[in-house]
Amino acid sequence: MPVWVRDYSWRQTDTAVFLSVLMRGVRVTQANIFCTDQYLKVNVPPFLFEAILYAPVDDTSSTAKIRNETIFFTLYKKEVAMWESLVMENGDKEKMQRIRENAVIKAQEKADEEEKSKAVTKREHKKLALEATMKLEETERKRIENLKEEERKKVTEELELWKEKKRNEEKQRRIQSEEKIRRERKLIEEKKKPEINKTLNAGTSKARSIPTRSAGSSGSIFSEKLKEESFPAPRSAGTIQINFTSRVFPTALRESRVAEEEEWLHKQAEARRAMNANFSELKDLNEEEKNPDWLKDKGNKMFATGNYLAAVNAYNLAILLNNKIPVLYLNRAACHLKLRNLHKTIEDSSKALELLIPPVPDNADARVKAYVRRGTAFCQLELYAEGLQDYDAALKIDPTNKTLKQDAEKIQHIIQGTAQDS
């Protein structure tokens, strides 16, 4: 139960009421005070002070000061008048309760209005801050644009100066070139003058030695002699025959490409000889199908679909066209292995190994496949010793291949088991 505080004193004027409430032994804060226009409450547990005022007051301008456990209230009256008492007397409970509820509602409404006002003020501040930021950004943007414009003008001026300088330099070079040409012409003319004078002198001496017939005839002889000795006879016209070495390739001959071109020509000659031979298989092929690479790709597709006989036929035609490609024999060996033509598998694998010479890193994978396929064929023919040799050769090329190691170990166990049984 709260302890109701009755220890208070008050005095008044026509416009204000001065109230002091004593709270002994407790600390009072602003949060403990609640005041409306006609309701005053101080709640500091366990103490409670409540007053329903005699007349309305201006709660917005009224003040409360806390000093030494005492609260001093200054309540400004809404109407100028003297009160008969501080609190309303002889009021029924329902009226008192309504005043309390209205006070709470008014306080809530006031708090809501203050919150809305704060929100509006906050929005206004944000708007002002945004406008100020936009103005600053606009100012900065204009400053940057002005700097860019100044820089552009500066660069344009520098470019124009550079162009003007280049034009002046070009003009100066042209003037110097013309001056040089004039000097050269002048030198040529100066060199020609002695020769012309010499020719004229020689013609004069010859003219003097010839008997004079008449004044007119003497002048014509001098002019004819001068013309003959001053200007050389025109050159005779002729035709020069130029022959070029015939080439198969449309490009110019290069020493670095000679070996490559000769190899290509050699392959083309072999292909032509194979096509011109009397092979019945090649008669019905069109130009595209007479390409070994095209036939190899076709055989690979047939092998992938499981049509091993068709793949063998494609590889056969490709080998007829060019029998120097090891991958053709290697792929045909794979087809024969699938068809259990074991002897043909061994034959094609051996031919592929013959063509994969010299052994280099680029053909290492192909050599491993050839050894494995031939070794597998040997093992299926129960020639385990020969098969083990091929697997050992493949392991020397690719020692990190775990599958090859396991297969070789299996063949070794089979050989050991066969030896124990015998």
Short mmCIF file of N, CA, C and O in Angstrom, two decimals, residues 59 84 95 182 274 282 286 340 401:
data_model
loop_
_atom_site.label_atom_id
_atom_site.label_comp_id
_atom_site.label_asym_id
_atom_site.label_seq_id
_atom_site.Cartn_x
_atom_site.Cartn_y
_atom_site.Cartn_z
N ASP A 59 -0.30 23.58 -17.94
CA ASP A 59 0.72 22.58 -17.61
C ASP A 59 1.97 22.72 -18.47
O ASP A 59 3.04 22.23 -18.09
N GLU A 84 -10.18 29.12 -3.66
CA GLU A 84 -10.59 28.92 -2.28
C GLU A 84 -9.76 27.85 -1.59
O GLU A 84 -9.55 27.90 -0.38
N LYS A 95 -16.40 11.27 -10.31
CA LYS A 95 -15.86 12.47 -10.94
C LYS A 95 -14.35 12.49 -10.82
O LYS A 95 -13.63 12.82 -11.79
N ARG A 182 66.42 24.27 -105.33
CA ARG A 182 66.88 25.41 -106.13
C ARG A 182 68.40 25.45 -106.20
O ARG A 182 68.97 25.71 -107.27
N ALA A 274 47.83 -43.32 -104.34
CA ALA A 274 46.90 -44.30 -103.78
C ALA A 274 45.53 -44.20 -104.45
O ALA A 274 44.87 -45.21 -104.71
N LEU A 282 38.10 -47.46 -103.54
CA LEU A 282 38.19 -46.01 -103.64
C LEU A 282 37.45 -45.43 -104.82
O LEU A 282 37.38 -44.21 -104.98
N ASN A 286 33.62 -39.93 -102.94
CA ASN A 286 33.68 -38.57 -103.45
C ASN A 286 34.94 -37.88 -102.92
O ASN A 286 35.73 -38.47 -102.19
N ARG A 340 37.75 -59.39 -81.12
CA ARG A 340 38.57 -60.56 -80.77
C ARG A 340 39.33 -61.09 -81.98
O ARG A 340 39.62 -62.30 -82.09
N ASN A 401 50.99 -44.69 -63.60
CA ASN A 401 49.67 -45.22 -63.94
C ASN A 401 49.38 -46.41 -63.04
O ASN A 401 49.98 -47.49 -63.17
#
